[in-house]
mmCIF file of C-alpha atoms in Angstrom:
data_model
loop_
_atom_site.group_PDB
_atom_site.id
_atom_site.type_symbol
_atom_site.label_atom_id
_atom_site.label_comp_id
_atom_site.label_asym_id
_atom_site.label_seq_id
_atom_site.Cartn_x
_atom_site.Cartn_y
_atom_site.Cartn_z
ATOM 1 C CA UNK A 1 26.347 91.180 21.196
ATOM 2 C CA UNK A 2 25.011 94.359 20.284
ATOM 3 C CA UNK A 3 21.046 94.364 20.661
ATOM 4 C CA UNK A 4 19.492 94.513 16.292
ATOM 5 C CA UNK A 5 15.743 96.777 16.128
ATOM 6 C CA UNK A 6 13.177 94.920 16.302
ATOM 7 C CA UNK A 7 11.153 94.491 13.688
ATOM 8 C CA UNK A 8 7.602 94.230 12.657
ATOM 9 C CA UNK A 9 6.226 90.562 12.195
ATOM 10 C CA UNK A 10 3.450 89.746 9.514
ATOM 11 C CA UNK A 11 -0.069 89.047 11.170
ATOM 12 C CA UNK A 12 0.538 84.996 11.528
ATOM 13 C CA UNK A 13 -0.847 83.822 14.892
ATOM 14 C CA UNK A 14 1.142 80.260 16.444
ATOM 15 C CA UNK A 15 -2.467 79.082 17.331
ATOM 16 C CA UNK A 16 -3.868 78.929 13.772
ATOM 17 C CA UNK A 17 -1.576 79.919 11.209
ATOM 18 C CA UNK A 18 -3.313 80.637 8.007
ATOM 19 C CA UNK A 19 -2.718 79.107 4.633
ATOM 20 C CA UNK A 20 0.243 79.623 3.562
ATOM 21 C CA UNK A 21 1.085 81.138 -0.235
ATOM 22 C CA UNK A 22 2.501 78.705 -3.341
ATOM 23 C CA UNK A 23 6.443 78.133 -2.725
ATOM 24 C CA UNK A 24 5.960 80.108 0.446
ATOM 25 C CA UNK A 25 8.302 78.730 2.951
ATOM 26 C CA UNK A 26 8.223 79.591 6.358
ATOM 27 C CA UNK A 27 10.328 79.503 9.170
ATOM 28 C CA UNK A 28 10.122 78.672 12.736
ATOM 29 C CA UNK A 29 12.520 79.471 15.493
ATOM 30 C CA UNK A 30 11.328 77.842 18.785
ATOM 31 C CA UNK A 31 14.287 79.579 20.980
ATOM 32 C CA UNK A 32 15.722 82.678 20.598
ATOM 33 C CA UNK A 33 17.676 85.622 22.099
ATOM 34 C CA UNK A 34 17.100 88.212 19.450
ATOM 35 C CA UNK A 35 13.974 89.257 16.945
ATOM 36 C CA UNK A 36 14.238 87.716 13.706
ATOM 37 C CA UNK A 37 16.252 88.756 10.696
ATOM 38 C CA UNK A 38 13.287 88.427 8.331
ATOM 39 C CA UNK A 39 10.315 89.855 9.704
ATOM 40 C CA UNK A 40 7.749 87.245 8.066
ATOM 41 C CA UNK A 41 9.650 84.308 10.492
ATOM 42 C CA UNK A 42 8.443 83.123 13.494
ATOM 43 C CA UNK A 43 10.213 83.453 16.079
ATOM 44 C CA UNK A 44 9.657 82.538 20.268
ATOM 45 C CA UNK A 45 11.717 85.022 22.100
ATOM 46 C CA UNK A 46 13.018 84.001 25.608
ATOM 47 C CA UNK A 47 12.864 86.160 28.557
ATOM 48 C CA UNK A 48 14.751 85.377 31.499
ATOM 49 C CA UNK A 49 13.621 87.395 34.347
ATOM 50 C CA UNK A 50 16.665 87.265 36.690
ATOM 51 C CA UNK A 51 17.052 90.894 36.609
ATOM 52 C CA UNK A 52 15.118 93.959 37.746
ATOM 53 C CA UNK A 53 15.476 95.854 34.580
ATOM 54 C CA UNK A 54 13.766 92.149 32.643
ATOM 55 C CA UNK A 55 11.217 92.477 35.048
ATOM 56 C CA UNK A 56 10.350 96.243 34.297
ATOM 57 C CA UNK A 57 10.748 95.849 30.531
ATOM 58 C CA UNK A 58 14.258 95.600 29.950
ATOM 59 C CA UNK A 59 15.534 91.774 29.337
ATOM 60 C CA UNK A 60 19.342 91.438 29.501
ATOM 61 C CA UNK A 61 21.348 88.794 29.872
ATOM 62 C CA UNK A 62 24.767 89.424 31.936
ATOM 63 C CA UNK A 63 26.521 86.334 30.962
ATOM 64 C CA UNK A 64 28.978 85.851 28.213
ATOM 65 C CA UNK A 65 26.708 83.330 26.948
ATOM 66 C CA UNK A 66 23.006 85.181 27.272
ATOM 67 C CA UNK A 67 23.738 88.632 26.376
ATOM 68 C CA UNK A 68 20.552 89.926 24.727
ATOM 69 C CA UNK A 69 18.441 93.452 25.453
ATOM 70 C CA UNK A 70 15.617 94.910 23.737
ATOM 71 C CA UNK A 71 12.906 97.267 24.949
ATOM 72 C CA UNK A 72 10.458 94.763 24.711
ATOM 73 C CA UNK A 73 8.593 92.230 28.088
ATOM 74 C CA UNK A 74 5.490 90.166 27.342
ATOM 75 C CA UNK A 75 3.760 93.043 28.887
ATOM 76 C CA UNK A 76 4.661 95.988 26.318
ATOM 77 C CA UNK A 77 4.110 93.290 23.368
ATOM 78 C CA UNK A 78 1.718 95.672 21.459
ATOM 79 C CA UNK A 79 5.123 97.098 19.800
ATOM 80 C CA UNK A 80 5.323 94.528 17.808
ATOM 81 C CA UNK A 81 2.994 92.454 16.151
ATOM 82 C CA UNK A 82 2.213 89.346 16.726
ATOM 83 C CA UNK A 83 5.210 89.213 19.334
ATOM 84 C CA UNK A 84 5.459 85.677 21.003
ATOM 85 C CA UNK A 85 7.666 84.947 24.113
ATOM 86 C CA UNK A 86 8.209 82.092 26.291
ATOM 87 C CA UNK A 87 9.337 83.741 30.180
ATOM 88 C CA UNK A 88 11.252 81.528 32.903
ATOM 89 C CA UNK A 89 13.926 81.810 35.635
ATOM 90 C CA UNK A 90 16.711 80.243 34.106
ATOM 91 C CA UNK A 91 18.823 77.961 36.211
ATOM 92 C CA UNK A 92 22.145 79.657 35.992
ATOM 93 C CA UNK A 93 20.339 82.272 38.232
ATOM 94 C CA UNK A 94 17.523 80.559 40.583
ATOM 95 C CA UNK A 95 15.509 83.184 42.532
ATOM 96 C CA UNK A 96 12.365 81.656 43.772
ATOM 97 C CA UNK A 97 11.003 85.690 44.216
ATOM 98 C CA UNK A 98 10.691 85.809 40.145
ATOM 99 C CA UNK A 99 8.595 82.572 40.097
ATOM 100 C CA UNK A 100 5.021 85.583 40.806
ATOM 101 C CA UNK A 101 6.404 87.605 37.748
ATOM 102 C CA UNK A 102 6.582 84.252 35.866
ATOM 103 C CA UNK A 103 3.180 83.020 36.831
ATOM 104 C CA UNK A 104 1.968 86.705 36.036
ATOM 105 C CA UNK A 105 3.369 86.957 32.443
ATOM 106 C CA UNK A 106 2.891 83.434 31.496
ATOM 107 C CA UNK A 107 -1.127 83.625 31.402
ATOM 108 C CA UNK A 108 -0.639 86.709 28.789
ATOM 109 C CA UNK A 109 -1.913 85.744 25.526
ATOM 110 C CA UNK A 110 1.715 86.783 23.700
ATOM 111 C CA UNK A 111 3.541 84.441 26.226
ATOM 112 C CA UNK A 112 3.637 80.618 24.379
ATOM 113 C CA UNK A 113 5.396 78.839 26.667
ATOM 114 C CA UNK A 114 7.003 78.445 29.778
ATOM 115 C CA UNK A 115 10.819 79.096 29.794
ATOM 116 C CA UNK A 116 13.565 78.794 29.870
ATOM 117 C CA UNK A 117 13.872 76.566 32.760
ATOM 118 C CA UNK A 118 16.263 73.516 33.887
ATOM 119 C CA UNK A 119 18.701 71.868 36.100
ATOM 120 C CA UNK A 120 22.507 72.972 35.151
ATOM 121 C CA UNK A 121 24.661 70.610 37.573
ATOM 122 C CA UNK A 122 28.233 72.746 35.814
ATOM 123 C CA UNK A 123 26.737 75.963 37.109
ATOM 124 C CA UNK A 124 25.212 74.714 40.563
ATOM 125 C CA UNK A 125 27.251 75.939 43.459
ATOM 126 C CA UNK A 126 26.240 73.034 45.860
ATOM 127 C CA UNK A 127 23.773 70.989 46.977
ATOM 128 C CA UNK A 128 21.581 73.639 48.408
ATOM 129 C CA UNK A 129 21.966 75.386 44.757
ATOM 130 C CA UNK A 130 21.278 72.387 42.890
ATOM 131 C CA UNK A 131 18.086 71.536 45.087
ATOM 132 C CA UNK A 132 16.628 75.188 44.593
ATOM 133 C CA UNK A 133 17.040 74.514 40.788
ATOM 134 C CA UNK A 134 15.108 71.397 41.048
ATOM 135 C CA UNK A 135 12.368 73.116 43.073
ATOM 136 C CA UNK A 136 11.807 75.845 40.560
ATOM 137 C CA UNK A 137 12.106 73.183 37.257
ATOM 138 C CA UNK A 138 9.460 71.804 39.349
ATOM 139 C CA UNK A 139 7.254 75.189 39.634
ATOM 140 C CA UNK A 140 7.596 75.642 36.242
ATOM 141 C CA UNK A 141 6.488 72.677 34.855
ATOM 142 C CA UNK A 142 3.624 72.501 37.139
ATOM 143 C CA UNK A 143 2.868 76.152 35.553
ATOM 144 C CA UNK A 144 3.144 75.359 32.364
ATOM 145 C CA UNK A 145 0.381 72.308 32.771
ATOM 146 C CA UNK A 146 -1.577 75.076 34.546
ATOM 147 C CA UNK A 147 -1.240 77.211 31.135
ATOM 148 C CA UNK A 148 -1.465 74.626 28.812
ATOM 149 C CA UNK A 149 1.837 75.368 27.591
ATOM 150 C CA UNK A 150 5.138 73.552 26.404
ATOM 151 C CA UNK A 151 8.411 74.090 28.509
ATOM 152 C CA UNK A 152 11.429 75.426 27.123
ATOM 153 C CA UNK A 153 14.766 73.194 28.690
ATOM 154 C CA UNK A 154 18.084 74.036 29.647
ATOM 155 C CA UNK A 155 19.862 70.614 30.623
ATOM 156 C CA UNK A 156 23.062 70.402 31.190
ATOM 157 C CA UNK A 157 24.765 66.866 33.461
ATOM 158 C CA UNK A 158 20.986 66.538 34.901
ATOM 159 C CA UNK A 159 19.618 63.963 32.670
ATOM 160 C CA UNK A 160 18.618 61.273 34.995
ATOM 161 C CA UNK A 161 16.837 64.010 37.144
ATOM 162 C CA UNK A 162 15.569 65.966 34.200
ATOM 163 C CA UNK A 163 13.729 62.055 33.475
ATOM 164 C CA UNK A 164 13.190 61.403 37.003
ATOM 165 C CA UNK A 165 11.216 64.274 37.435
ATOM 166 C CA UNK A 166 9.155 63.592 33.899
ATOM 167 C CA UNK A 167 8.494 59.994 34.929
ATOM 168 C CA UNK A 168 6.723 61.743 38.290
ATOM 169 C CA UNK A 169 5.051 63.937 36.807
ATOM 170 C CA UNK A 170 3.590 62.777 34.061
ATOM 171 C CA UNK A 171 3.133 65.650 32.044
ATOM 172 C CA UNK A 172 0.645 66.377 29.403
ATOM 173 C CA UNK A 173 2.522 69.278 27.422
ATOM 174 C CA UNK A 174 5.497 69.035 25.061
ATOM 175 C CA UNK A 175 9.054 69.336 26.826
ATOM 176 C CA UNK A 176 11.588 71.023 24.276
ATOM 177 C CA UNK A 177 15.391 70.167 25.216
ATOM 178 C CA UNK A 178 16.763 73.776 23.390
ATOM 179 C CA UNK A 179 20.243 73.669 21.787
ATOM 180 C CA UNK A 180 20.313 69.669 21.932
ATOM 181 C CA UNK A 181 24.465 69.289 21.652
ATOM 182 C CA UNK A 182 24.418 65.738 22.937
ATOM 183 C CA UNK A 183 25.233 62.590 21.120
ATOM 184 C CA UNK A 184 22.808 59.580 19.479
ATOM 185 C CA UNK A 185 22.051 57.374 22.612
ATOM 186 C CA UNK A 186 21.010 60.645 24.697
ATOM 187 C CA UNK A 187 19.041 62.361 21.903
ATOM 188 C CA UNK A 188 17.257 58.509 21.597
ATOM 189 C CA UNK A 189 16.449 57.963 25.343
ATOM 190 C CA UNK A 190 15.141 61.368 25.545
ATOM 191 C CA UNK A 191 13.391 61.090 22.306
ATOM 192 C CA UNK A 192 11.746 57.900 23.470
ATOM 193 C CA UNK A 193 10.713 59.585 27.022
ATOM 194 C CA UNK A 194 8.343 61.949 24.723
ATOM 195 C CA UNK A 195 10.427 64.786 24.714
ATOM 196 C CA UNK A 196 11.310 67.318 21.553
ATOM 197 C CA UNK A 197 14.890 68.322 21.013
ATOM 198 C CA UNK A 198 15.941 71.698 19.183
ATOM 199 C CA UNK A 199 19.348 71.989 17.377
ATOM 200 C CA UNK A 200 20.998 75.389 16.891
ATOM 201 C CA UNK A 201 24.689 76.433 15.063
ATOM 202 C CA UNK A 202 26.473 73.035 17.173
ATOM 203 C CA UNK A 203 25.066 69.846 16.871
ATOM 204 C CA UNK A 204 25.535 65.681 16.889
ATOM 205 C CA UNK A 205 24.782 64.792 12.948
ATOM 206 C CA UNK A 206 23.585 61.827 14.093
ATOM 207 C CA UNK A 207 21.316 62.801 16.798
ATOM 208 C CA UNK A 208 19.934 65.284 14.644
ATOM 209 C CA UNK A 209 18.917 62.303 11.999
ATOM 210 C CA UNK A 210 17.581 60.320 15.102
ATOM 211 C CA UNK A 211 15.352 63.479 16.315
ATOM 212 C CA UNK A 212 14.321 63.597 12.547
ATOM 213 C CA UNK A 213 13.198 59.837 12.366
ATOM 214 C CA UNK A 214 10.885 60.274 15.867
ATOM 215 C CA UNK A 215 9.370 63.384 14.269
ATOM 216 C CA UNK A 216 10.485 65.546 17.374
ATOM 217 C CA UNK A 217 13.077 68.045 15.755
ATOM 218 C CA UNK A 218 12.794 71.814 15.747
ATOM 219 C CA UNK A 219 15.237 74.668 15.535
ATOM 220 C CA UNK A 220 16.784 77.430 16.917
ATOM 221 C CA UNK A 221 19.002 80.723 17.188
ATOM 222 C CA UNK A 222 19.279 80.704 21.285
ATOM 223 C CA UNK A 223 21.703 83.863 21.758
ATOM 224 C CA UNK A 224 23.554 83.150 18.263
ATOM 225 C CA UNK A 225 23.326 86.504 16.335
ATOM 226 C CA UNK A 226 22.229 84.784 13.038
ATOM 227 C CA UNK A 227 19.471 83.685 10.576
ATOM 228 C CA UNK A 228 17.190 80.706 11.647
ATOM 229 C CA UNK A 229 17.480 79.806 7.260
ATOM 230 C CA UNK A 230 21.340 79.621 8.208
ATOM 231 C CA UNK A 231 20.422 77.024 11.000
ATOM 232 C CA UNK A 232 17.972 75.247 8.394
ATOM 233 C CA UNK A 233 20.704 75.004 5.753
ATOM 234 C CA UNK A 234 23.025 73.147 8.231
ATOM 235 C CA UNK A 235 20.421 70.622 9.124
ATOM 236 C CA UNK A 236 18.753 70.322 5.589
ATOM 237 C CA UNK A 237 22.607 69.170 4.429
ATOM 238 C CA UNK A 238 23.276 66.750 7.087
ATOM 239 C CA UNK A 239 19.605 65.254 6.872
ATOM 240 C CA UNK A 240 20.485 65.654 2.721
ATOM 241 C CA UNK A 241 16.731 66.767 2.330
ATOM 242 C CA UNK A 242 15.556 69.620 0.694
ATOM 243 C CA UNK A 243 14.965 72.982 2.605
ATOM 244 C CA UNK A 244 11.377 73.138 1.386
ATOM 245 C CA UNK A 245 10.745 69.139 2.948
ATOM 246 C CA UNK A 246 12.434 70.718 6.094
ATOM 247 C CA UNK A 247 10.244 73.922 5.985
ATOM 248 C CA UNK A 248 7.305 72.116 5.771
ATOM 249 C CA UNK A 249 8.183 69.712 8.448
ATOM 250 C CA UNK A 250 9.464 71.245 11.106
ATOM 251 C CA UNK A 251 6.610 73.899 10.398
ATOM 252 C CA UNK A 252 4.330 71.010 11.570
ATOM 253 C CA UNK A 253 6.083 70.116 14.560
ATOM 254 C CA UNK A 254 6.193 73.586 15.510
ATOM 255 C CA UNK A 255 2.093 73.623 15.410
ATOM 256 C CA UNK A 256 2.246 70.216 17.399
ATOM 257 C CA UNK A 257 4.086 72.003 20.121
ATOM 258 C CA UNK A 258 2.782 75.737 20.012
ATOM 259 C CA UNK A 259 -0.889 75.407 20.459
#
């Protein structure tokens, strides 16, 4: 995927966005790979720091399914306005030696939460691989209580430790399962541990209505090239609600969870 130029988003903090204009709607996109289409959306951009070049300014992601660059860290922000990021190791590549760069970036004022982070039992090698995943999930979300900031969650075959590890902890701040592709009784157990889930392009209809009912839904591009409106259109036909209900609610949520 071929990296689009950033562009310049309107003066709208996360922490107190101001009133918004008559049949203004606005957007939110909780997890992406890219900067927004439309400059006046909001948009959380993820940077994985698994690389050297993320770590000096460059984020890129090698896999076929994170491919993103842009000449843009938390630190060099000033770019663009109003830039927000969320920064994690994620757990396809676990290096314990990012988790100082993480804890650096994450107290800067552009980073909004912590992320993305996770337990990934596909990609895991073995036991040892799958333990050091755990112990990072762990840093994180110790960090992002530190912070007082939500967590961003890649989950993938993990669920009973991904719970396991919330029921220990006990945690304060929102957890956000991004690109929720599981079906209705996941989406409710999770939903009734506390947590939010975020839908992108592939989705369970019916989770998505159950996410919708507990008030917990948000959306997302991830590493999809596209328009968070495309992603709203999707969900605002298979919830058959209007775009400006969904606007407006999910808008909320987002302020819940950004703070």
């Amino acid at each position: 995927m071929s990296p689009m130029g950033w562009k310049r988003i309107r003066s709208r903090t996360l922490t107190g966005l101001p009133e918004k204009h008559a049949n203004e709607m606005i957007y939110c996109d909780i997890h992406s790979h890219q900067p927004p289409v439309h400059s006046e959306d909001i948009t959380v951009i993820s940077i994985d720091l698994h690389t050297p070049s993320a770590c000096s300014g460059r984020m890129r992601h090698d896999s076929a399914h994170h491919r993103c660059e842009s000449g843009l860290s938390p630190q060099n922000s000033s770019t663009v306005e109003n830039a927000h990021f969320s920064v994690g190791i994620h757990p396809w590549h676990p290096d314990i030696h990012l988790m100082e760069t993480v804890r650096k970036y994450a107290r800067m004022p552009s980073v909004v939460a912590i992320g993305e982070t996770g337990l990934d039992k596909i990609t895991a090698k073995d036991k040892n691989s799958f333990e050091l995943q755990q112990e990072l999930f762990l840093m994180h979300v110790r960090l992002a209580e530190e912070t007082g900031k939500p967590v961003i969650i890649h989950c993938v075959k993990a669920w009973d430790e991904l719970l396991h590890v919330r029921k220990s902890i006990k945690p304060a701040l929102p957890w956000i399962i991004h690109g929720f592709r599981g079906h209705e009784i996941l989406a409710k157990q999770l939903l009734d541990a506390g947590l939010y889930l975020s839908f992108g392009t592939n989705y369970n209809p019916q989770a998505l209505k159950a996410a919708w009912e507990k008030r917990r839904l948000l959306a997302e591009t991830d590493d999809k090239n596209i328009d968070i409106r495309n992603i709203y259109k999707l969900i605002t036909k298979d919830l058959n609600i209007s775009e400006e209900k969904l606007s407006e609610t999910i808008e909320a949520f987002f302020r819940s969870v950004i703070r």
